[in-house]
C-alpha cells in the first residue's frame, strides 16, 4: 500500500507517521500552507497533476481539507482524514464533504451523527489515540520536577475569543441575550444547546445591525461561526474561573502552561510547552492534570485527555459522554460536572496520594489497551479497505 501523507504541523503528525510505517505502509509526504482552505487554483492543479503522475492507494491528512478532497475526487483517489478539530474548521464544508472518494473520521460521536443525519456518507466515528510507547521513554529527573512539577497543571490556551468585539456594537438587549446563552451553556455538561438556539431570525437581526454599521464590509456571520465564537468565549470563562477557584484551595500551587497569563499569586504562569518534548514532563511531574474541553466538543474525548492518561498522569476532566464509555470515574480518572465539584475533587485527591497514584496507573493501562495508534489505524483501513 502506498499512502500520500499531507503534513501540516499537527500535534500527532509524528505519531501517525510512525504508526503507518510500523504497519508496513509505504509513505510519501508533501507540505503546503493554504491561504484559503477552499480556494487555491495553483495548489489544486498541482495536486491533481501529482495524483495523476503517481499511483497512490490513498491520500491521508490529519484534519479535513476541502482542496485535498476536491483533488482526490477529480482523480478518483481515496481521501482519508482523521480530525482532532471539533467542529471542523471549514467554511462551506457541505460543498465537498459528500464526495464519494472521502473517508472522513471524526472523534466526536455527536458531530459524526449530525453529518450522517444530514445525508452524508463515508462519515465515521473514531476516537483519537495516544502513543504510550513514545511516552514511556520519557523519564522525568529532579530537574524536570523542579521545572514543570507542582500540585495542579493546566496546559492550553485560555482562548482570547473575538466574542467581545463581535457583541460590543450590538444593542444591549441583543448582547444581553447572547451573554445569557453563554452563561447558561457554561453550567451545562453533556448538553450543547447553542446550535439549536441560534435561530435564523437571530442571525438576521445580528447581520442587519452589522450591515447598517459597516455597509462597505459586506460582513455576514453564519450559525456555525457564531456558535464557535460563543463556545470559545464560554471555554475562556470556564478555564479562567476554574483555575482561579482552584487557587483558593489552601497551600495549592497551580502551574499554567499557556501563551495567556492569569494574575494570581497561587497561579504560576509558566509559558508554553512543546507537544512532543516538554508537555509529557508536565503530565508526569504534576499531581493533578486538568482537561477543560473546548465547549463545542459535545461528546468526544479530546486529545489532551488521552495525552495525560498516556503519560501516566492523573486526569481531572470535565464530563464528556464518551469519556465515560471507556473510563470509569475514580478508577481511571476523576470527572467533574460543575466547577464546585472540580474544586472538591482537587482538594480530595491532593490529600490522598496513594489513591490518586493508583487511579493514574489504572487510567494509563486502560488508555494503552484501548487507544493505541496501531489499533485505531487498523480500524480506518478496515473501513477504507
mmCIF file of N, CA and C in Angstrom, residues 74-181:
data_model
loop_
_atom_site.group_PDB
_atom_site.id
_atom_site.type_symbol
_atom_site.label_atom_id
_atom_site.label_comp_id
_atom_site.label_asym_id
_atom_site.label_seq_id
_atom_site.Cartn_x
_atom_site.Cartn_y
_atom_site.Cartn_z
ATOM 1 N N UNK A 74 -11.433 14.470 -8.197
ATOM 2 C CA UNK A 74 -11.177 14.627 -9.623
ATOM 3 C C UNK A 74 -10.352 13.475 -10.190
ATOM 4 N N UNK A 75 -9.530 12.847 -9.370
ATOM 5 C CA UNK A 75 -8.655 11.768 -9.843
ATOM 6 C C UNK A 75 -9.104 10.393 -9.351
ATOM 7 N N UNK A 76 -10.279 10.333 -8.708
ATOM 8 C CA UNK A 76 -10.824 9.073 -8.192
ATOM 9 C C UNK A 76 -9.837 8.397 -7.233
ATOM 10 N N UNK A 77 -9.257 9.212 -6.340
ATOM 11 C CA UNK A 77 -8.322 8.726 -5.325
ATOM 12 C C UNK A 77 -8.989 8.800 -3.965
ATOM 13 N N UNK A 78 -8.842 7.774 -3.159
ATOM 14 C CA UNK A 78 -9.442 7.786 -1.835
ATOM 15 C C UNK A 78 -8.776 8.846 -0.961
ATOM 16 N N UNK A 79 -9.605 9.604 -0.245
ATOM 17 C CA UNK A 79 -9.093 10.642 0.660
ATOM 18 C C UNK A 79 -9.519 10.325 2.090
ATOM 19 N N UNK A 80 -8.525 10.030 2.922
ATOM 20 C CA UNK A 80 -8.758 9.693 4.326
ATOM 21 C C UNK A 80 -8.354 10.882 5.193
ATOM 22 N N UNK A 81 -9.255 11.340 6.030
ATOM 23 C CA UNK A 81 -8.912 12.384 7.002
ATOM 24 C C UNK A 81 -9.375 11.932 8.381
ATOM 25 N N UNK A 82 -8.545 12.225 9.359
ATOM 26 C CA UNK A 82 -8.845 11.884 10.764
ATOM 27 C C UNK A 82 -8.630 13.160 11.562
ATOM 28 N N UNK A 83 -9.687 13.714 12.112
ATOM 29 C CA UNK A 83 -9.643 15.063 12.662
ATOM 30 C C UNK A 83 -9.608 15.083 14.181
ATOM 31 N N UNK A 84 -8.761 15.975 14.718
ATOM 32 C CA UNK A 84 -8.845 16.277 16.142
ATOM 33 C C UNK A 84 -9.470 17.647 16.374
ATOM 34 N N UNK A 85 -9.874 18.316 15.289
ATOM 35 C CA UNK A 85 -10.650 19.552 15.411
ATOM 36 C C UNK A 85 -12.128 19.238 15.589
ATOM 37 N N UNK A 86 -12.791 19.985 16.424
ATOM 38 C CA UNK A 86 -14.239 19.852 16.587
ATOM 39 C C UNK A 86 -14.790 21.198 17.035
ATOM 40 N N UNK A 87 -15.633 21.812 16.183
ATOM 41 C CA UNK A 87 -16.093 21.306 14.891
ATOM 42 C C UNK A 87 -15.014 21.445 13.828
ATOM 43 N N UNK A 88 -15.269 20.865 12.664
ATOM 44 C CA UNK A 88 -14.331 21.007 11.559
ATOM 45 C C UNK A 88 -14.231 22.481 11.164
ATOM 46 N N UNK A 89 -13.021 22.974 11.115
ATOM 47 C CA UNK A 89 -12.786 24.399 10.875
ATOM 48 C C UNK A 89 -12.775 24.681 9.368
ATOM 49 N N UNK A 90 -13.931 24.516 8.737
ATOM 50 C CA UNK A 90 -14.041 24.659 7.286
ATOM 51 C C UNK A 90 -15.360 25.353 6.956
ATOM 52 N N UNK A 91 -15.274 26.462 6.260
ATOM 53 C CA UNK A 91 -16.489 27.133 5.810
ATOM 54 C C UNK A 91 -16.981 26.457 4.524
ATOM 55 N N UNK A 92 -18.295 26.415 4.336
ATOM 56 C CA UNK A 92 -18.911 25.749 3.179
ATOM 57 C C UNK A 92 -18.494 24.287 3.100
ATOM 58 N N UNK A 93 -18.417 23.656 4.247
ATOM 59 C CA UNK A 93 -17.969 22.269 4.330
ATOM 60 C C UNK A 93 -18.811 21.330 3.482
ATOM 61 N N UNK A 94 -20.113 21.605 3.424
ATOM 62 C CA UNK A 94 -21.025 20.706 2.720
ATOM 63 C C UNK A 94 -20.743 20.619 1.220
ATOM 64 N N UNK A 95 -19.990 21.584 0.675
ATOM 65 C CA UNK A 95 -19.699 21.571 -0.759
ATOM 66 C C UNK A 95 -18.814 20.397 -1.163
ATOM 67 N N UNK A 96 -17.980 19.904 -0.245
ATOM 68 C CA UNK A 96 -17.040 18.834 -0.596
ATOM 69 C C UNK A 96 -17.194 17.584 0.263
ATOM 70 N N UNK A 97 -17.827 17.699 1.423
ATOM 71 C CA UNK A 97 -17.862 16.580 2.360
ATOM 72 C C UNK A 97 -18.530 15.341 1.780
ATOM 73 N N UNK A 98 -19.439 15.528 0.838
ATOM 74 C CA UNK A 98 -20.185 14.407 0.293
ATOM 75 C C UNK A 98 -19.510 13.664 -0.842
ATOM 76 N N UNK A 99 -18.297 14.031 -1.216
ATOM 77 C CA UNK A 99 -17.617 13.340 -2.313
ATOM 78 C C UNK A 99 -17.494 11.848 -2.016
ATOM 79 N N UNK A 100 -17.735 11.036 -3.034
ATOM 80 C CA UNK A 100 -17.723 9.581 -2.857
ATOM 81 C C UNK A 100 -16.335 9.036 -2.526
ATOM 82 N N UNK A 101 -15.293 9.797 -2.800
ATOM 83 C CA UNK A 101 -13.926 9.346 -2.522
ATOM 84 C C UNK A 101 -13.484 9.670 -1.099
ATOM 85 N N UNK A 102 -14.327 10.380 -0.332
ATOM 86 C CA UNK A 102 -13.967 10.778 1.033
ATOM 87 C C UNK A 102 -14.172 9.651 2.029
ATOM 88 N N UNK A 103 -13.267 9.565 2.995
ATOM 89 C CA UNK A 103 -13.432 8.732 4.182
ATOM 90 C C UNK A 103 -13.053 9.637 5.356
ATOM 91 N N UNK A 104 -14.066 10.202 6.001
ATOM 92 C CA UNK A 104 -13.853 11.240 7.000
ATOM 93 C C UNK A 104 -14.106 10.675 8.386
ATOM 94 N N UNK A 105 -13.075 10.710 9.241
ATOM 95 C CA UNK A 105 -13.156 10.142 10.588
ATOM 96 C C UNK A 105 -13.131 11.273 11.618
ATOM 97 N N UNK A 106 -14.151 11.285 12.479
ATOM 98 C CA UNK A 106 -14.310 12.327 13.489
ATOM 99 C C UNK A 106 -14.310 11.691 14.873
ATOM 100 N N UNK A 107 -13.702 12.369 15.856
ATOM 101 C CA UNK A 107 -13.600 11.770 17.189
ATOM 102 C C UNK A 107 -14.819 12.067 18.053
ATOM 103 N N UNK A 108 -15.672 12.981 17.611
ATOM 104 C CA UNK A 108 -16.856 13.342 18.391
ATOM 105 C C UNK A 108 -18.080 12.652 17.791
ATOM 106 N N UNK A 109 -18.716 11.802 18.582
ATOM 107 C CA UNK A 109 -19.826 10.986 18.072
ATOM 108 C C UNK A 109 -21.029 11.839 17.688
ATOM 109 N N UNK A 110 -21.323 12.871 18.467
ATOM 110 C CA UNK A 110 -22.472 13.727 18.154
ATOM 111 C C UNK A 110 -22.243 14.469 16.849
ATOM 112 N N UNK A 111 -21.029 14.968 16.643
ATOM 113 C CA UNK A 111 -20.714 15.636 15.385
ATOM 114 C C UNK A 111 -20.833 14.663 14.213
ATOM 115 N N UNK A 112 -20.364 13.445 14.408
ATOM 116 C CA UNK A 112 -20.466 12.425 13.366
ATOM 117 C C UNK A 112 -21.921 12.163 13.005
ATOM 118 N N UNK A 113 -22.746 11.965 14.014
ATOM 119 C CA UNK A 113 -24.169 11.688 13.772
ATOM 120 C C UNK A 113 -24.866 12.857 13.094
ATOM 121 N N UNK A 114 -24.431 14.070 13.392
ATOM 122 C CA UNK A 114 -25.013 15.252 12.760
ATOM 123 C C UNK A 114 -24.854 15.188 11.246
ATOM 124 N N UNK A 115 -23.659 14.867 10.790
ATOM 125 C CA UNK A 115 -23.424 14.809 9.346
ATOM 126 C C UNK A 115 -24.097 13.603 8.706
ATOM 127 N N UNK A 116 -24.141 12.501 9.416
ATOM 128 C CA UNK A 116 -24.844 11.328 8.895
ATOM 129 C C UNK A 116 -26.332 11.630 8.737
ATOM 130 N N UNK A 117 -26.908 12.309 9.730
ATOM 131 C CA UNK A 117 -28.325 12.677 9.656
ATOM 132 C C UNK A 117 -28.603 13.663 8.524
ATOM 133 N N UNK A 118 -27.588 14.424 8.132
ATOM 134 C CA UNK A 118 -27.734 15.358 7.017
ATOM 135 C C UNK A 118 -27.654 14.636 5.666
ATOM 136 N N UNK A 119 -27.356 13.339 5.698
ATOM 137 C CA UNK A 119 -27.324 12.555 4.468
ATOM 138 C C UNK A 119 -25.942 12.279 3.916
ATOM 139 N N UNK A 120 -24.894 12.691 4.639
ATOM 140 C CA UNK A 120 -23.542 12.448 4.158
ATOM 141 C C UNK A 120 -23.130 11.004 4.438
ATOM 142 N N UNK A 121 -22.512 10.382 3.457
ATOM 143 C CA UNK A 121 -21.995 9.027 3.604
ATOM 144 C C UNK A 121 -20.482 9.096 3.804
ATOM 145 N N UNK A 122 -19.910 7.972 4.167
ATOM 146 C CA UNK A 122 -18.469 7.889 4.398
ATOM 147 C C UNK A 122 -17.997 8.837 5.500
ATOM 148 N N UNK A 123 -18.856 9.047 6.504
ATOM 149 C CA UNK A 123 -18.501 9.790 7.714
ATOM 150 C C UNK A 123 -18.482 8.780 8.859
ATOM 151 N N UNK A 124 -17.373 8.692 9.567
ATOM 152 C CA UNK A 124 -17.218 7.641 10.565
ATOM 153 C C UNK A 124 -16.745 8.221 11.896
ATOM 154 N N UNK A 125 -17.192 7.586 12.961
ATOM 155 C CA UNK A 125 -16.745 7.987 14.292
ATOM 156 C C UNK A 125 -15.533 7.155 14.686
ATOM 157 N N UNK A 126 -14.465 7.807 15.092
ATOM 158 C CA UNK A 126 -13.279 7.111 15.576
ATOM 159 C C UNK A 126 -12.585 7.970 16.629
ATOM 160 N N UNK A 127 -12.518 7.498 17.880
ATOM 161 C CA UNK A 127 -11.792 8.249 18.898
ATOM 162 C C UNK A 127 -10.320 8.426 18.513
ATOM 163 N N UNK A 128 -9.688 9.401 19.132
ATOM 164 C CA UNK A 128 -8.281 9.670 18.880
ATOM 165 C C UNK A 128 -7.410 8.627 19.583
ATOM 166 N N UNK A 129 -6.096 8.817 19.526
ATOM 167 C CA UNK A 129 -5.187 7.787 20.037
ATOM 168 C C UNK A 129 -4.023 8.438 20.766
ATOM 169 N N UNK A 130 -3.206 7.586 21.404
ATOM 170 C CA UNK A 130 -2.028 8.074 22.123
ATOM 171 C C UNK A 130 -0.905 7.055 21.954
ATOM 172 N N UNK A 131 0.322 7.551 21.860
ATOM 173 C CA UNK A 131 1.495 6.710 21.653
ATOM 174 C C UNK A 131 2.192 6.482 22.991
ATOM 175 N N UNK A 132 1.748 5.471 23.717
ATOM 176 C CA UNK A 132 2.343 5.216 25.030
ATOM 177 C C UNK A 132 3.776 4.709 24.909
ATOM 178 N N UNK A 133 4.113 4.045 23.800
ATOM 179 C CA UNK A 133 5.498 3.584 23.625
ATOM 180 C C UNK A 133 6.473 4.767 23.622
ATOM 181 N N UNK A 134 6.098 5.839 22.939
ATOM 182 C CA UNK A 134 6.949 7.034 22.930
ATOM 183 C C UNK A 134 6.976 7.686 24.307
ATOM 184 N N UNK A 135 5.820 7.791 24.931
ATOM 185 C CA UNK A 135 5.740 8.475 26.219
ATOM 186 C C UNK A 135 6.440 7.705 27.332
ATOM 187 N N UNK A 136 6.467 6.373 27.224
ATOM 188 C CA UNK A 136 7.130 5.558 28.252
ATOM 189 C C UNK A 136 8.629 5.844 28.324
ATOM 190 N N UNK A 137 9.208 6.291 27.228
ATOM 191 C CA UNK A 137 10.657 6.542 27.186
ATOM 192 C C UNK A 137 11.040 7.867 27.836
ATOM 193 N N UNK A 138 10.060 8.685 28.147
ATOM 194 C CA UNK A 138 10.311 9.990 28.749
ATOM 195 C C UNK A 138 10.297 9.840 30.270
ATOM 196 N N UNK A 139 11.459 10.025 30.888
ATOM 197 C CA UNK A 139 11.617 9.815 32.325
ATOM 198 C C UNK A 139 12.003 11.129 33.012
ATOM 199 N N UNK A 140 11.105 11.690 33.795
ATOM 200 C CA UNK A 140 11.438 12.948 34.489
ATOM 201 C C UNK A 140 12.572 12.765 35.500
ATOM 202 N N UNK A 141 13.445 13.741 35.570
ATOM 203 C CA UNK A 141 14.522 13.789 36.550
ATOM 204 C C UNK A 141 14.168 14.862 37.589
ATOM 205 N N UNK A 142 14.960 14.982 38.646
ATOM 206 C CA UNK A 142 14.712 16.076 39.599
ATOM 207 C C UNK A 142 14.655 17.444 38.932
ATOM 208 N N UNK A 143 15.444 17.624 37.882
ATOM 209 C CA UNK A 143 15.405 18.885 37.136
ATOM 210 C C UNK A 143 14.027 19.129 36.546
ATOM 211 N N UNK A 144 13.440 18.086 35.947
ATOM 212 C CA UNK A 144 12.125 18.234 35.314
ATOM 213 C C UNK A 144 11.039 18.478 36.365
ATOM 214 N N UNK A 145 11.130 17.780 37.496
ATOM 215 C CA UNK A 145 10.146 18.010 38.553
ATOM 216 C C UNK A 145 10.234 19.445 39.070
ATOM 217 N N UNK A 146 11.458 19.961 39.139
ATOM 218 C CA UNK A 146 11.641 21.334 39.590
ATOM 219 C C UNK A 146 11.113 22.338 38.576
ATOM 220 N N UNK A 147 11.316 22.054 37.289
ATOM 221 C CA UNK A 147 10.932 22.993 36.235
ATOM 222 C C UNK A 147 9.445 22.943 35.925
ATOM 223 N N UNK A 148 8.870 21.744 35.905
ATOM 224 C CA UNK A 148 7.493 21.587 35.443
ATOM 225 C C UNK A 148 6.510 21.160 36.535
ATOM 226 N N UNK A 149 7.011 20.622 37.639
ATOM 227 C CA UNK A 149 6.147 19.950 38.600
ATOM 228 C C UNK A 149 5.370 20.888 39.504
ATOM 229 N N UNK A 150 4.348 20.335 40.166
ATOM 230 C CA UNK A 150 3.532 21.090 41.105
ATOM 231 C C UNK A 150 2.318 20.299 41.525
ATOM 232 N N UNK A 151 1.357 20.995 42.076
ATOM 233 C CA UNK A 151 0.133 20.349 42.547
ATOM 234 C C UNK A 151 -0.862 20.126 41.409
ATOM 235 N N UNK A 152 -1.175 21.203 40.688
ATOM 236 C CA UNK A 152 -2.181 21.156 39.615
ATOM 237 C C UNK A 152 -1.596 21.832 38.386
ATOM 238 N N UNK A 153 -1.820 21.233 37.213
ATOM 239 C CA UNK A 153 -1.315 21.821 35.972
ATOM 240 C C UNK A 153 -2.420 21.895 34.939
ATOM 241 N N UNK A 154 -2.388 22.982 34.191
ATOM 242 C CA UNK A 154 -3.231 23.096 33.001
ATOM 243 C C UNK A 154 -2.360 23.519 31.832
ATOM 244 N N UNK A 155 -2.465 22.771 30.726
ATOM 245 C CA UNK A 155 -1.731 23.078 29.503
ATOM 246 C C UNK A 155 -2.749 23.441 28.426
ATOM 247 N N UNK A 156 -2.641 24.641 27.876
ATOM 248 C CA UNK A 156 -3.541 25.003 26.784
ATOM 249 C C UNK A 156 -3.855 26.488 26.755
ATOM 250 N N UNK A 157 -4.553 26.870 25.717
ATOM 251 C CA UNK A 157 -4.952 28.256 25.542
ATOM 252 C C UNK A 157 -6.130 28.590 26.460
ATOM 253 N N UNK A 158 -6.170 29.837 26.895
ATOM 254 C CA UNK A 158 -7.344 30.328 27.623
ATOM 255 C C UNK A 158 -8.380 30.909 26.667
ATOM 256 N N UNK A 159 -8.072 30.887 25.373
ATOM 257 C CA UNK A 159 -8.973 31.338 24.312
ATOM 258 C C UNK A 159 -9.382 32.801 24.451
ATOM 259 N N UNK A 160 -8.608 33.642 23.776
ATOM 260 C CA UNK A 160 -8.980 35.056 23.668
ATOM 261 C C UNK A 160 -9.958 35.186 22.502
ATOM 262 N N UNK A 161 -11.217 35.010 22.793
ATOM 263 C CA UNK A 161 -12.265 34.963 21.776
ATOM 264 C C UNK A 161 -12.538 36.340 21.183
ATOM 265 N N UNK A 162 -13.037 36.341 19.946
ATOM 266 C CA UNK A 162 -13.463 37.600 19.316
ATOM 267 C C UNK A 162 -14.880 37.963 19.745
ATOM 268 N N UNK A 163 -15.463 37.164 20.630
ATOM 269 C CA UNK A 163 -16.836 37.407 21.071
ATOM 270 C C UNK A 163 -17.045 38.816 21.633
ATOM 271 N N UNK A 164 -16.159 39.342 22.487
ATOM 272 C CA UNK A 164 -16.377 40.710 22.999
ATOM 273 C C UNK A 164 -16.422 41.744 21.883
ATOM 274 N N UNK A 165 -15.543 41.623 20.889
ATOM 275 C CA UNK A 165 -15.544 42.570 19.770
ATOM 276 C C UNK A 165 -16.805 42.413 18.927
ATOM 277 N N UNK A 166 -17.239 41.183 18.806
ATOM 278 C CA UNK A 166 -18.398 40.895 17.970
ATOM 279 C C UNK A 166 -19.686 41.451 18.571
ATOM 280 N N UNK A 167 -19.752 41.496 19.890
ATOM 281 C CA UNK A 167 -21.009 41.857 20.551
ATOM 282 C C UNK A 167 -21.040 43.288 21.092
ATOM 283 N N UNK A 168 -19.913 43.959 21.161
ATOM 284 C CA UNK A 168 -19.903 45.272 21.802
ATOM 285 C C UNK A 168 -20.709 46.317 21.030
ATOM 286 N N UNK A 169 -20.911 46.098 19.713
ATOM 287 C CA UNK A 169 -21.671 47.075 18.920
ATOM 288 C C UNK A 169 -23.152 46.712 18.827
ATOM 289 N N UNK A 170 -23.533 45.591 19.432
ATOM 290 C CA UNK A 170 -24.933 45.184 19.381
ATOM 291 C C UNK A 170 -25.751 45.951 20.424
ATOM 292 N N UNK A 171 -27.035 46.100 20.192
ATOM 293 C CA UNK A 171 -27.906 46.717 21.204
ATOM 294 C C UNK A 171 -27.858 45.924 22.507
ATOM 295 N N UNK A 172 -28.108 46.603 23.618
ATOM 296 C CA UNK A 172 -27.985 45.950 24.924
ATOM 297 C C UNK A 172 -28.865 44.719 25.037
ATOM 298 N N UNK A 173 -30.075 44.786 24.490
ATOM 299 C CA UNK A 173 -30.994 43.648 24.629
ATOM 300 C C UNK A 173 -30.463 42.425 23.891
ATOM 301 N N UNK A 174 -29.830 42.652 22.734
ATOM 302 C CA UNK A 174 -29.322 41.535 21.938
ATOM 303 C C UNK A 174 -28.035 40.983 22.550
ATOM 304 N N UNK A 175 -27.165 41.872 22.981
ATOM 305 C CA UNK A 175 -25.941 41.425 23.651
ATOM 306 C C UNK A 175 -26.280 40.688 24.938
ATOM 307 N N UNK A 176 -27.264 41.201 25.673
ATOM 308 C CA UNK A 176 -27.668 40.542 26.907
ATOM 309 C C UNK A 176 -28.208 39.145 26.665
ATOM 310 N N UNK A 177 -28.936 38.990 25.572
ATOM 311 C CA UNK A 177 -29.478 37.673 25.236
ATOM 312 C C UNK A 177 -28.354 36.683 24.938
ATOM 313 N N UNK A 178 -27.359 37.118 24.143
ATOM 314 C CA UNK A 178 -26.227 36.249 23.817
ATOM 315 C C UNK A 178 -25.404 35.942 25.067
ATOM 316 N N UNK A 179 -25.206 36.948 25.911
ATOM 317 C CA UNK A 179 -24.452 36.737 27.151
ATOM 318 C C UNK A 179 -25.140 35.713 28.043
ATOM 319 N N UNK A 180 -26.466 35.789 28.127
ATOM 320 C CA UNK A 180 -27.196 34.841 28.972
ATOM 321 C C UNK A 180 -27.117 33.429 28.415
ATOM 322 N N UNK A 181 -27.089 33.295 27.097
ATOM 323 C CA UNK A 181 -26.896 31.981 26.480
ATOM 324 C C UNK A 181 -25.539 31.408 26.865
#
